[in-house]
Amino acid sequence: MRLILGSDKSGYTLRCALEGWLREAGYDLTIFGPGDAEEAVPFYETAARAARALREGEAERAILVCGTGTGVAQVANKFKGVRAACAESVYAAKMARAINDSNVLCMGGWFIAPELGWQMALAFLNTEFTEGLEPWRAEWLKGAKEKIAALEDENFK
């Protein structure tokens, strides 16, 4: 799977840990953000670059890290076709895929330990939309996704 991995300075340590594990697991990575722990790259620049690349089809999914995860999520969601979710647990990361079909996982580097971040990334990357849900709920969520896409079309003219 082609994957974008990005961070600002506050998410750099977690991003580096994830990068090592993801490369070892065989993911094809595109990295956005600082080249070292001292380089100040704003969260809004990294998230915008990642969202544009995702929108252009350069990857199937992205993982973004800033101090809290909220900043990168807010910026990424400004781009049509991007469905970024900020998560703080393995369960939330899994449900962002299963229920919301999120294509971007956002995490907070200030409070997500590397091992937890790795488990969250695995849950996000290994879960498909509506996976494990009751048939009635899966159908309802597919309809909801269509309604949300219509709202997106209306607001991103």
Coordinates of C-alpha atoms in Angstrom, one line a residue:
M1 CA 0.0 0.0 0.0
R2 CA 1.2 3.5 -0.8
L3 CA 1.1 5.6 2.3
I4 CA 1.8 9.2 3.2
L5 CA 3.4 9.9 6.5
G6 CA 3.8 13.4 7.7
S7 CA 4.4 15.6 10.8
D8 CA 5.4 18.9 12.2
K9 CA 8.2 19.3 14.7
S10 CA 5.9 18.3 17.6
G11 CA 5.1 15.0 15.8
Y12 CA 8.6 14.3 14.5
T13 CA 9.6 11.6 17.1
L14 CA 6.4 9.6 16.7
R15 CA 6.6 10.0 12.9
C16 CA 10.2 8.6 12.9
A17 CA 9.2 5.6 15.0
L18 CA 6.3 4.9 12.7
E19 CA 8.4 5.3 9.6
G20 CA 10.8 2.6 10.7
W21 CA 8.1 0.1 11.5
L22 CA 6.1 0.9 8.4
R23 CA 9.1 0.5 6.1
E24 CA 9.9 -2.8 7.8
A25 CA 6.3 -3.9 7.2
G26 CA 6.7 -3.2 3.5
Y27 CA 4.7 0.0 3.1
D28 CA 5.7 2.4 0.2
L29 CA 6.1 5.7 2.1
T30 CA 6.1 9.3 1.0
I31 CA 7.4 11.5 3.9
F32 CA 6.3 15.1 4.5
G33 CA 7.6 17.4 7.3
P34 CA 10.9 18.2 9.0
G35 CA 14.1 16.4 8.1
D36 CA 15.3 16.5 11.7
A37 CA 14.0 17.2 15.2
E38 CA 15.1 20.9 15.1
E39 CA 13.5 21.9 11.8
A40 CA 10.3 23.9 12.3
V41 CA 7.8 22.9 9.6
P42 CA 4.3 24.2 10.5
F43 CA 1.6 21.6 10.8
Y44 CA -0.6 23.4 8.3
E45 CA 2.1 23.1 5.6
T46 CA 2.7 19.4 6.2
A47 CA -1.1 18.6 6.3
A48 CA -1.8 20.6 3.2
R49 CA 1.0 18.9 1.2
A50 CA -0.2 15.5 2.4
A51 CA -3.9 16.2 1.6
R52 CA -3.0 17.4 -1.9
A53 CA -0.9 14.4 -2.6
L54 CA -3.7 12.1 -1.3
R55 CA -6.2 13.9 -3.4
E56 CA -4.0 13.5 -6.5
G57 CA -3.8 9.8 -5.9
E58 CA -0.2 9.6 -4.8
A59 CA -1.2 7.3 -2.0
E60 CA -4.3 5.4 -0.7
R61 CA -4.0 6.6 2.9
A62 CA -2.1 9.0 5.2
I63 CA -1.0 9.2 8.8
L64 CA -0.3 12.7 10.1
V65 CA 1.2 13.7 13.5
C66 CA 1.3 17.1 15.2
G67 CA 1.3 18.0 18.9
T68 CA -2.4 17.0 19.5
G69 CA -3.4 15.6 16.1
T70 CA -6.2 18.2 15.8
G71 CA -4.3 20.8 13.8
V72 CA -3.3 18.4 11.0
A73 CA -6.9 16.9 11.0
Q74 CA -8.5 20.3 10.6
V75 CA -6.2 21.3 7.7
A76 CA -6.4 18.0 5.9
N77 CA -10.2 18.1 6.1
K78 CA -10.2 21.4 4.1
F79 CA -9.4 19.3 0.9
K80 CA -12.1 17.5 -1.1
G81 CA -11.9 13.7 -0.8
V82 CA -10.0 13.8 2.4
R83 CA -11.6 12.2 5.5
A84 CA -9.2 12.8 8.4
A85 CA -9.9 11.5 11.8
C86 CA -8.0 12.4 15.0
A87 CA -7.7 9.3 17.3
E88 CA -6.2 8.6 20.7
S89 CA -6.8 4.9 20.9
V90 CA -6.5 1.7 18.9
Y91 CA -10.3 1.4 19.0
A92 CA -10.8 4.9 17.7
A93 CA -8.3 4.4 14.9
K94 CA -10.1 1.2 13.8
M95 CA -13.5 2.7 14.0
A96 CA -12.4 5.7 11.9
R97 CA -12.0 3.2 9.1
A98 CA -14.9 0.8 9.8
I99 CA -17.5 3.5 10.4
N100 CA -16.2 6.7 8.7
D101 CA -14.0 5.3 5.9
S102 CA -11.4 7.8 7.0
N103 CA -8.4 7.9 4.7
V104 CA -6.2 10.0 7.1
L105 CA -5.3 9.0 10.6
C106 CA -4.2 12.0 12.8
M107 CA -2.3 11.5 16.1
G108 CA -0.9 13.7 18.8
G109 CA 2.9 13.3 19.2
W110 CA 2.8 14.9 22.7
F111 CA 0.8 12.1 24.2
I112 CA 0.8 9.0 21.9
A113 CA 3.7 6.7 22.8
P114 CA 5.4 5.1 19.8
E115 CA 4.2 1.6 20.6
L116 CA 0.6 2.9 20.9
G117 CA 1.0 4.8 17.7
W118 CA 2.2 1.7 15.9
Q119 CA -0.9 -0.3 17.2
M120 CA -3.2 2.5 16.1
A121 CA -1.5 2.7 12.7
L122 CA -2.0 -1.1 12.2
A123 CA -5.6 -0.9 13.2
F124 CA -6.2 1.9 10.8
L125 CA -4.3 0.3 7.9
N126 CA -5.8 -3.2 8.4
T127 CA -9.4 -2.2 8.7
E128 CA -11.8 -1.8 5.7
F129 CA -14.9 0.4 5.6
T130 CA -17.9 -1.4 7.3
E131 CA -15.6 -4.3 8.4
G132 CA -17.1 -6.3 11.2
L133 CA -20.3 -4.4 11.3
E134 CA -23.9 -5.8 11.1
P135 CA -25.3 -5.9 7.6
W136 CA -28.0 -3.3 8.4
R137 CA -25.4 -0.9 9.8
A138 CA -23.0 -1.4 6.9
E139 CA -25.8 -0.5 4.4
W140 CA -26.8 2.5 6.5
L141 CA -23.2 3.7 6.6
K142 CA -22.8 3.3 2.9
G143 CA -25.8 5.5 2.4
A144 CA -24.5 8.0 4.9
K145 CA -21.2 8.1 3.0
E146 CA -23.1 9.1 -0.2
K147 CA -25.0 11.8 1.7
I148 CA -21.7 13.2 3.1
A149 CA -20.1 13.1 -0.4
A150 CA -23.1 15.2 -1.7
L151 CA -22.5 17.7 1.1
E152 CA -18.8 17.8 0.1
D153 CA -19.7 18.4 -3.6
E154 CA -22.0 21.2 -2.5
N155 CA -19.4 22.9 -0.3
F156 CA -16.3 22.4 -2.5
K157 CA -17.3 24.0 -5.7

